[in-house]
Coordinates of C-alpha atoms in Angstrom, one line a residue:
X1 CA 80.8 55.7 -35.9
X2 CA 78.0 55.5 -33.0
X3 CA 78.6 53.4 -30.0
X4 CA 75.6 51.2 -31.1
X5 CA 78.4 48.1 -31.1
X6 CA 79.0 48.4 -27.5
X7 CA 81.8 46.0 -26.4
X8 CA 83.6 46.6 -29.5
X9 CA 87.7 46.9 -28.4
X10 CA 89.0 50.5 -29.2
X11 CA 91.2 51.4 -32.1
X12 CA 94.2 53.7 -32.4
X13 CA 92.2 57.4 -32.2
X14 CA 89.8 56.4 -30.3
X15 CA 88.0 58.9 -28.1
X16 CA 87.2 58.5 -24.3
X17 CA 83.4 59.6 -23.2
X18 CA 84.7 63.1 -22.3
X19 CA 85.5 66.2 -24.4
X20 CA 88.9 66.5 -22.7
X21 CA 91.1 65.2 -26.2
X22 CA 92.9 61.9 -26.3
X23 CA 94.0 59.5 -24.4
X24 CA 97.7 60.1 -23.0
X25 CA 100.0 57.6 -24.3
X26 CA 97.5 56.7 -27.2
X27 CA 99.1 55.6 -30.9
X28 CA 98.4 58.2 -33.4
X29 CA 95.0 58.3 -35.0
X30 CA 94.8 56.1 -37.9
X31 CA 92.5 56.0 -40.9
X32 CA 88.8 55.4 -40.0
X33 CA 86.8 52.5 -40.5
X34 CA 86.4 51.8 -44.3
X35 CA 82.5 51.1 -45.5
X36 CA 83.0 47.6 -45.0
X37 CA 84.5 47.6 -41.2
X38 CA 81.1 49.3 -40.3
X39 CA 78.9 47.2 -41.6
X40 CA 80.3 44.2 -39.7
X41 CA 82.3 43.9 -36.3
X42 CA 85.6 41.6 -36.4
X43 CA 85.2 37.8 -36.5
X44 CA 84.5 36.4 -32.7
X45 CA 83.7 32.8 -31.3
X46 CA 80.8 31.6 -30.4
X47 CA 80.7 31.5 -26.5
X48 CA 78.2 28.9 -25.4
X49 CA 75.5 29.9 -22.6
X50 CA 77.3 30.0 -19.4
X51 CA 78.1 32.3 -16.7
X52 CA 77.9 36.1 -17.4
X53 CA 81.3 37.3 -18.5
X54 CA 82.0 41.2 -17.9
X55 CA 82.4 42.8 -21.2
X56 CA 85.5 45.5 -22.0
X57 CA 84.4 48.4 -20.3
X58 CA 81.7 47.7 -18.0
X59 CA 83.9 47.6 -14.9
X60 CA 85.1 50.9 -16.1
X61 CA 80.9 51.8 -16.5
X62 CA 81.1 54.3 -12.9
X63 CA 84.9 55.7 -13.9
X64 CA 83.2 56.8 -16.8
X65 CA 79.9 58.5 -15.5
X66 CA 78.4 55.8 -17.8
X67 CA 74.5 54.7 -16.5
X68 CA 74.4 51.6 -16.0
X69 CA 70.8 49.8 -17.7
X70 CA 68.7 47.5 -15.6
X71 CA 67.1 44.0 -16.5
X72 CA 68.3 41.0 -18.6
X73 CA 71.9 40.6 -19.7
X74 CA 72.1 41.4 -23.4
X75 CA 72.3 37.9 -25.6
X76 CA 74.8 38.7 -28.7
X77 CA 73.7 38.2 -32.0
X78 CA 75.1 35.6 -34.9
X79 CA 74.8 36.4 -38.5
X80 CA 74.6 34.0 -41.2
X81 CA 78.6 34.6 -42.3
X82 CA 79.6 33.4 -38.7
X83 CA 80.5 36.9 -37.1
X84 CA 79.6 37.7 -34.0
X85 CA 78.5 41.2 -32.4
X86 CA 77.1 42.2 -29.4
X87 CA 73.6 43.4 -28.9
X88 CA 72.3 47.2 -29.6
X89 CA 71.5 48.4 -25.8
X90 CA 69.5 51.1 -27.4
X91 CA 67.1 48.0 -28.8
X92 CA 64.9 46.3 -26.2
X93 CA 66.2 44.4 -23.7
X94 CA 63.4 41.6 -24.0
X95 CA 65.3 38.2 -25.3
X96 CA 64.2 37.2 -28.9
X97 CA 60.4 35.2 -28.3
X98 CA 60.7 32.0 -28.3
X99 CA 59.8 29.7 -31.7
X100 CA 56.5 28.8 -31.6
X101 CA 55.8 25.0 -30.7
X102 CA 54.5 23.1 -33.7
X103 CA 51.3 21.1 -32.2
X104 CA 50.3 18.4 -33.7
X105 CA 46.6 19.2 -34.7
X106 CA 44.1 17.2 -33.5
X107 CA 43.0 13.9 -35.5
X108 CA 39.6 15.4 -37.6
X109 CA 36.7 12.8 -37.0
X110 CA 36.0 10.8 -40.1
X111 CA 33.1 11.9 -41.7
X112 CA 32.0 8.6 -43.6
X113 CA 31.6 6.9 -40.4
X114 CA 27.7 6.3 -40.0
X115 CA 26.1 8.7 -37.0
X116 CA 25.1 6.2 -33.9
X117 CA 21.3 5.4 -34.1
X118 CA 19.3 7.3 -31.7
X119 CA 18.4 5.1 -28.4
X120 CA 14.9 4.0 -27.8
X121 CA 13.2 4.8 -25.0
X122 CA 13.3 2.7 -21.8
X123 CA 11.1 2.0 -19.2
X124 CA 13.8 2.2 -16.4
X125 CA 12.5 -0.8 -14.6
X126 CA 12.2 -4.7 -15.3
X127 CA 9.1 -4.8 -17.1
X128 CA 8.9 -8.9 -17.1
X129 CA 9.5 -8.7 -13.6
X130 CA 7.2 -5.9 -13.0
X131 CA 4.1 -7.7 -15.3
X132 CA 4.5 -11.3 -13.7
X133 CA 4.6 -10.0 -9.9
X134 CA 2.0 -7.1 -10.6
X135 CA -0.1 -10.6 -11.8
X136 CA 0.7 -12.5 -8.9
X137 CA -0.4 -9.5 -6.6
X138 CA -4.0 -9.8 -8.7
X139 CA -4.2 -13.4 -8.0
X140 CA -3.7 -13.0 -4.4
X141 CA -6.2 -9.9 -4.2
X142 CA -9.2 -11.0 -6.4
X143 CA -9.0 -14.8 -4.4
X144 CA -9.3 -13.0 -1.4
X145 CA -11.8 -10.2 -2.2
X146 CA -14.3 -12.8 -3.9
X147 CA -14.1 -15.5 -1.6
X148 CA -13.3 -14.6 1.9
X149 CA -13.8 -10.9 3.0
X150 CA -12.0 -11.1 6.3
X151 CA -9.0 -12.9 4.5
X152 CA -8.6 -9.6 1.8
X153 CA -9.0 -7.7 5.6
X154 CA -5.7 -9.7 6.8
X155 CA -4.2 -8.5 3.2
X156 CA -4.5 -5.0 3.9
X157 CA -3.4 -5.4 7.5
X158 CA -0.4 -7.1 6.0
X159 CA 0.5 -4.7 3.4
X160 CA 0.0 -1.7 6.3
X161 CA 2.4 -3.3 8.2
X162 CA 5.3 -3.7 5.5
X163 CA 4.7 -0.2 4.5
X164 CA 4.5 0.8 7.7
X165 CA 8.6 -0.7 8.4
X166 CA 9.5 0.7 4.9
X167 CA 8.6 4.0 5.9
X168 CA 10.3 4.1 9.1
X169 CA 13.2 2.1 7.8
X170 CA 14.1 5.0 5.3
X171 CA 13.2 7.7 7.8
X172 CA 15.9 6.3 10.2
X173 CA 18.8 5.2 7.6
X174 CA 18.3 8.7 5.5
X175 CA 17.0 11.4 8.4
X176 CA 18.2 9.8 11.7
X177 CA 14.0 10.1 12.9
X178 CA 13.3 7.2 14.8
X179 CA 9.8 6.5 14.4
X180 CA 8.7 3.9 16.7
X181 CA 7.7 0.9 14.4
X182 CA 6.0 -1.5 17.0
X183 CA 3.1 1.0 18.0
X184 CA 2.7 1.9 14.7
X185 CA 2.5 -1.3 13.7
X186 CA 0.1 -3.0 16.0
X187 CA -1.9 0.4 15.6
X188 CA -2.2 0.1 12.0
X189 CA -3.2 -3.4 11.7
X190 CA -6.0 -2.6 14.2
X191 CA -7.5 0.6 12.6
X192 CA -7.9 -1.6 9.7
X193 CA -9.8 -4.2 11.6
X194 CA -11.2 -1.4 13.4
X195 CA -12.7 0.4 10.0
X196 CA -14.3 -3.0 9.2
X197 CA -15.9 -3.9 12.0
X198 CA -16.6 -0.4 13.1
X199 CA -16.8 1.9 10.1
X200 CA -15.2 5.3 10.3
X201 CA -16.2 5.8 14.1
X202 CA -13.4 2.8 14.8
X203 CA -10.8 4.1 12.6
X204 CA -10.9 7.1 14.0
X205 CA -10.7 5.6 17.6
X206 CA -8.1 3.8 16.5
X207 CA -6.3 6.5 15.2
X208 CA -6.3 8.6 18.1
X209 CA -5.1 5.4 20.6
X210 CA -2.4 4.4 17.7
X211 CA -1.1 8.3 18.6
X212 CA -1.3 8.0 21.8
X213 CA 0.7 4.6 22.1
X214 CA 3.6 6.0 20.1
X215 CA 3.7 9.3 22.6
X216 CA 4.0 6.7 25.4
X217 CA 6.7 4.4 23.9
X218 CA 9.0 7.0 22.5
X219 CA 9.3 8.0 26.2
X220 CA 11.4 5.4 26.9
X221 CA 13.8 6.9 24.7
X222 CA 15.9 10.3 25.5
X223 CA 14.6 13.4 25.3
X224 CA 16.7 14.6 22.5
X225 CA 14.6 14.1 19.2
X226 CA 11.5 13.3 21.0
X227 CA 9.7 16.0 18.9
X228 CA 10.5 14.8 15.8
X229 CA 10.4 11.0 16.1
X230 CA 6.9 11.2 17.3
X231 CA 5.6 14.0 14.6
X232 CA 7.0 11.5 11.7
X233 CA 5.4 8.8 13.7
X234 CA 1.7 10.7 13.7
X235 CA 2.4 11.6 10.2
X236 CA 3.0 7.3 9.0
X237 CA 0.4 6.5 11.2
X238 CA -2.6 9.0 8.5
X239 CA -0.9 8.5 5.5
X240 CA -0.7 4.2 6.0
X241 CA -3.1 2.8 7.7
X242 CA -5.3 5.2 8.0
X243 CA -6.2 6.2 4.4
X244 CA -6.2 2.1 3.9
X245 CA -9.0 1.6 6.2
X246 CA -10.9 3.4 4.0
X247 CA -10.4 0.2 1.6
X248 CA -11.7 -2.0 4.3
X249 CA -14.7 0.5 4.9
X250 CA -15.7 -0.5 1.4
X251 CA -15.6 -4.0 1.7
X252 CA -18.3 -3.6 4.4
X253 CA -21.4 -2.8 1.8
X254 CA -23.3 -5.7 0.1
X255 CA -21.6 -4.8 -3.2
X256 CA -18.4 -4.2 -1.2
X257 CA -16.1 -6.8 -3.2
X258 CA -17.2 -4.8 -6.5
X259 CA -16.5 -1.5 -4.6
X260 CA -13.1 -2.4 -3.6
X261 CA -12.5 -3.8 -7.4
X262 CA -13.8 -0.6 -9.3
X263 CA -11.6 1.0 -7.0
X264 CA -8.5 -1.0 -7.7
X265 CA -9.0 -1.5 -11.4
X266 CA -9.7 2.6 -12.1
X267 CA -6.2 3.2 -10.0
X268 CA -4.6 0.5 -11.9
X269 CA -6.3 2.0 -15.2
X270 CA -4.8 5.6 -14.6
X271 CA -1.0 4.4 -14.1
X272 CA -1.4 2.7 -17.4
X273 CA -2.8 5.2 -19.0
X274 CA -0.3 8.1 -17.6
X275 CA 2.2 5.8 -18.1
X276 CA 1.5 4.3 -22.1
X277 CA 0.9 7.7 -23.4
X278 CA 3.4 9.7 -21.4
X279 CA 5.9 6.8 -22.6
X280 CA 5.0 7.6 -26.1
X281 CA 3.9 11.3 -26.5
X282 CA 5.4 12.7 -23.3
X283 CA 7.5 16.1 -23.8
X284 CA 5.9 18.6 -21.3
X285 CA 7.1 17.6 -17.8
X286 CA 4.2 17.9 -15.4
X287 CA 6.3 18.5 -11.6
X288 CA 10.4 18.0 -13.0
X289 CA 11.2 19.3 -9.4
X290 CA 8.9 16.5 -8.0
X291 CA 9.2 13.8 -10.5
X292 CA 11.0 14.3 -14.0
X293 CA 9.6 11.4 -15.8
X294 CA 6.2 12.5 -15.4
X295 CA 4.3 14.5 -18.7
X296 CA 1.5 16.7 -19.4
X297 CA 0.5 14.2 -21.7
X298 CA 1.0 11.7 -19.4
X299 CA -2.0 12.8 -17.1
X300 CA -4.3 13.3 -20.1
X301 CA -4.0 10.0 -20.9
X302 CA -4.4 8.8 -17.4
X303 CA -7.5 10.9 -17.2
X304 CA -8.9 9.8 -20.2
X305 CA -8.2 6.2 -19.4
X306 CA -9.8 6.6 -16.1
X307 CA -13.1 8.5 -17.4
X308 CA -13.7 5.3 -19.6
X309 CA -12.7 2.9 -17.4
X310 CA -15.1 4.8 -14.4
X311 CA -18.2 4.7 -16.9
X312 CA -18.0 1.2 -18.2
X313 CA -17.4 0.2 -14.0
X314 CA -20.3 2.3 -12.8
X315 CA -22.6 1.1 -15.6
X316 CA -21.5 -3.0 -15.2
X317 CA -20.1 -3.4 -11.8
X318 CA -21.5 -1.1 -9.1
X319 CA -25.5 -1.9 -8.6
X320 CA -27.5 1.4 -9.3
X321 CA -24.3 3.2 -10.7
X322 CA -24.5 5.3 -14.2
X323 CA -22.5 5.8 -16.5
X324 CA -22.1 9.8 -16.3
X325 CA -21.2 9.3 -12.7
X326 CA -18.1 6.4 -13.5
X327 CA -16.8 9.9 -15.5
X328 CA -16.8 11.8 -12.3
X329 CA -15.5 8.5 -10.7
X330 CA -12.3 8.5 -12.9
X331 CA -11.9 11.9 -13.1
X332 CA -11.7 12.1 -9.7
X333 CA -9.6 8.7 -9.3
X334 CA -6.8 10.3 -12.2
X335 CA -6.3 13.7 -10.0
X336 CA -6.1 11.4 -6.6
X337 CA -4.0 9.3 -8.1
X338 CA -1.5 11.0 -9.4
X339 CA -1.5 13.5 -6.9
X340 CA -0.5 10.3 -4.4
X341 CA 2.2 9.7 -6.6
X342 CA 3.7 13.2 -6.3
X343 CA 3.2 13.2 -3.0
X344 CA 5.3 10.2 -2.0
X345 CA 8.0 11.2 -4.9
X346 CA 8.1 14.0 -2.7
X347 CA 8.9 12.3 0.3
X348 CA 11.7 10.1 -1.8
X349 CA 13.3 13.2 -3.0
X350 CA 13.2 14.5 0.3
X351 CA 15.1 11.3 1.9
X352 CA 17.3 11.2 -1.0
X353 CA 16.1 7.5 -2.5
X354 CA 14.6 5.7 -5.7
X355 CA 12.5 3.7 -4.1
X356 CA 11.2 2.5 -0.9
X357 CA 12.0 -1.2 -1.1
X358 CA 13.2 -3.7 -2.8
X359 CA 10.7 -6.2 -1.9
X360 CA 8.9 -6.4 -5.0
X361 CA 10.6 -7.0 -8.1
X362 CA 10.6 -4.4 -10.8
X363 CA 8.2 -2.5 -8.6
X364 CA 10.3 -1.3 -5.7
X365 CA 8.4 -1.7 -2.7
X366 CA 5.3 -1.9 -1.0
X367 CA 5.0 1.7 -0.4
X368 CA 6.0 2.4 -4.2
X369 CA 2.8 0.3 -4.9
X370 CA 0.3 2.0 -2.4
X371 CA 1.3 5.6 -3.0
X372 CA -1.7 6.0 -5.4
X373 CA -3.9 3.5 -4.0
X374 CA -3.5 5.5 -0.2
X375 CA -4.9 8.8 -1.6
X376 CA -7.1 7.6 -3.9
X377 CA -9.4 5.1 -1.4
X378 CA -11.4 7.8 0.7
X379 CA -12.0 9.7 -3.1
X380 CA -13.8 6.7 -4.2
X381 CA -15.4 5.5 -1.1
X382 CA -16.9 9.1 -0.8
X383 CA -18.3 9.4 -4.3
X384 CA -19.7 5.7 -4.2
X385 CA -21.3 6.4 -0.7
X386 CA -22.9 10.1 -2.4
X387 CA -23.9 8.2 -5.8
X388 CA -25.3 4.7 -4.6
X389 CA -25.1 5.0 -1.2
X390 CA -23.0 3.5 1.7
X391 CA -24.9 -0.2 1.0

């Protein structure tokens, strides 16, 4: 018999770990196990998990010379008959794994349910508002451009100045650059008046008092910022009113309500055109760093809109014009234009915003409405002054 049941309580005969004979005062040695005894240790209860309980022996374990093992207390062992016997130390010491957890398997999606239909594409903006106040602004432009020049003048001025506070607005609530708005804005208005009355020698007068004005007010601010506030200042001061005077330049010529139209209708023309075809047959994105909803196809189609928009303006509208130069016109009007539109997507991006304003229904703001009408006025008042003259 091997001492693979350890625990098991010694029978008459039974031999100590040394080779020095039996124990003194020991019964006589008995019969051996039969066949049967081995295969099975006597009949014990069932102890239930509790405190460890020293088995026979193992405070004798150092008497003995005996090594002691290391890690988790052996767990005994029940077979099916209800006996009991301890577990083999020569067997790993690692308790028996756990039972695996039955998980209840995840519900499988029903297969005969109808796949959602695919979503149509959406403007992203209020396109009954958009439509009714992009008319109203029409109304209020063409009445004023046909009838009384100086009154399409105050329009600009008007539209200068509420770009001008958007502008500064966002640059304050989004950058903490405090542009100062009342220079600007009294500036503005007159380097408009200026570039009607005076052409581009006042606008550029203008200009450079506008700059100096705002380098003179922001010193009654602190110091700290001053460098910043004043180079954001200079910076609204070109890209608003400035590049609108160019608008009231155009209104100066004999033809000059017809200058000013062509120029408003070929802009208008391009958005459409970028924005109908990019809407339907858009997949390359043009700048997705700049502006993500803007395509490749997008500006084909607002440069072919443009090009037949230019020729059929040139050839009907402008006095002397030809058609083959309205194809420069729009070609010219398409790049202008939607490289104004990048540009002041830029500057949203950069300021962390959707939109300028929220002064305009469906449209955004006022800026959101100029920033491909800034870029694109000196374009067209340059070509119509090379093709036909400055009138």
């Amino acid at each position: 018999m091997n001492d693979s049941s350890w625990g098991t309580p010694p029978q008459a005969g039974y031999w100590g770990p040394s080779d020095q004979g039996p124990v003194q005062g020991a019964a006589p040695a008995g019969p051996a196990y039969d066949a049967h005894d081995a295969q099975h240790t006597r009949p014990m209860p069932i102890v239930p998990d509790g405190p460890a309980v020293p088995r026979y022996g193992d405070d004798q374990d150092d008497d003995r010379g005996a090594a002691r093992l290391s890690g988790p207390p052996f767990q005994d062992e029940t077979f099916r008959d209800g006996t009991t016997s301890y577990r083999d130390p020569t067997r790993s010491a690692q308790p028996y794994p756990a039972a695996p957890q039955t998980q209840n398997p995840e519900p499988m999606s029903d297969s005969s349910q109808p796949a959602p239909a695919p979503q149509k594409k959406s403007a992203g903006r209020d396109l009954g508002a958009a439509i009714g106040v992009g008319v109203g602004l029409g109304v209020v432009i063409i009445a004023s451009l046909f009838f009384v020049k100086a009154a399409f003048v105050g329009v600009i001025a008007v539209a200068v100045v509420v770009g001008l506070w958007e502008l500064t607005s966002r640059l304050q609530e989004r950058k903490g650059i405090k542009a100062p708005l009342v220079p600007l804005a009294l500036g503005g208005a007159a380097m408009v008046v200026a570039g009607y009355v005076r052409g581009a020698e006042g606008a550029w007068v203008a200009m450079a008092l506008t700059t100096l004005a705002v380098l003179v007010w922001r010193m009654t601010e602190p110091p700290e910022g001053y460098l910043k506030d004043v180079t954001a200042a200079v910076f609204a001061a070109f890209y608003v009113p400035f590049l609108a005077t160019f608008v009231a330049m155009m209104l100066t010529a004999e033809d000059g309500a017809a200058r000013v139209l062509v120029f408003l209708l070929l802009t208008v023309v391009s958005d459409t055109g970028a924005y109908a075809v990019g809407w339907r047959f858009g997949t390359h994105k043009l700048a997705p760093r700049i502006s993500p909803g803007k395509t490749r196809e997008g500006l084909v189609g607002a440069v072919a809109f443009a090009m037949v928009a230019g020729a059929l303006c040139m050839e009907f509208l402008i006095d002397d014009g030809e058609w083959w130069q309205g194809l420069v016109v729009g070609l010219a009007v398409a790049a202008s234009a939607t490289l104004g539109d990048l540009g002041e997507s830029m500057i949203k991006r950069d300021l962390g915003i959707k939109d300028m304003g929220t002064l305009l229904p469906g449209h955004g703001g006022i800026m959101d409405r100029l920033d491909s009408l800034l870029p694109t006025a000196p374009v067209v008042w340059l070509l119509l002054v090379l093709f036909v003259g400055s009138g």
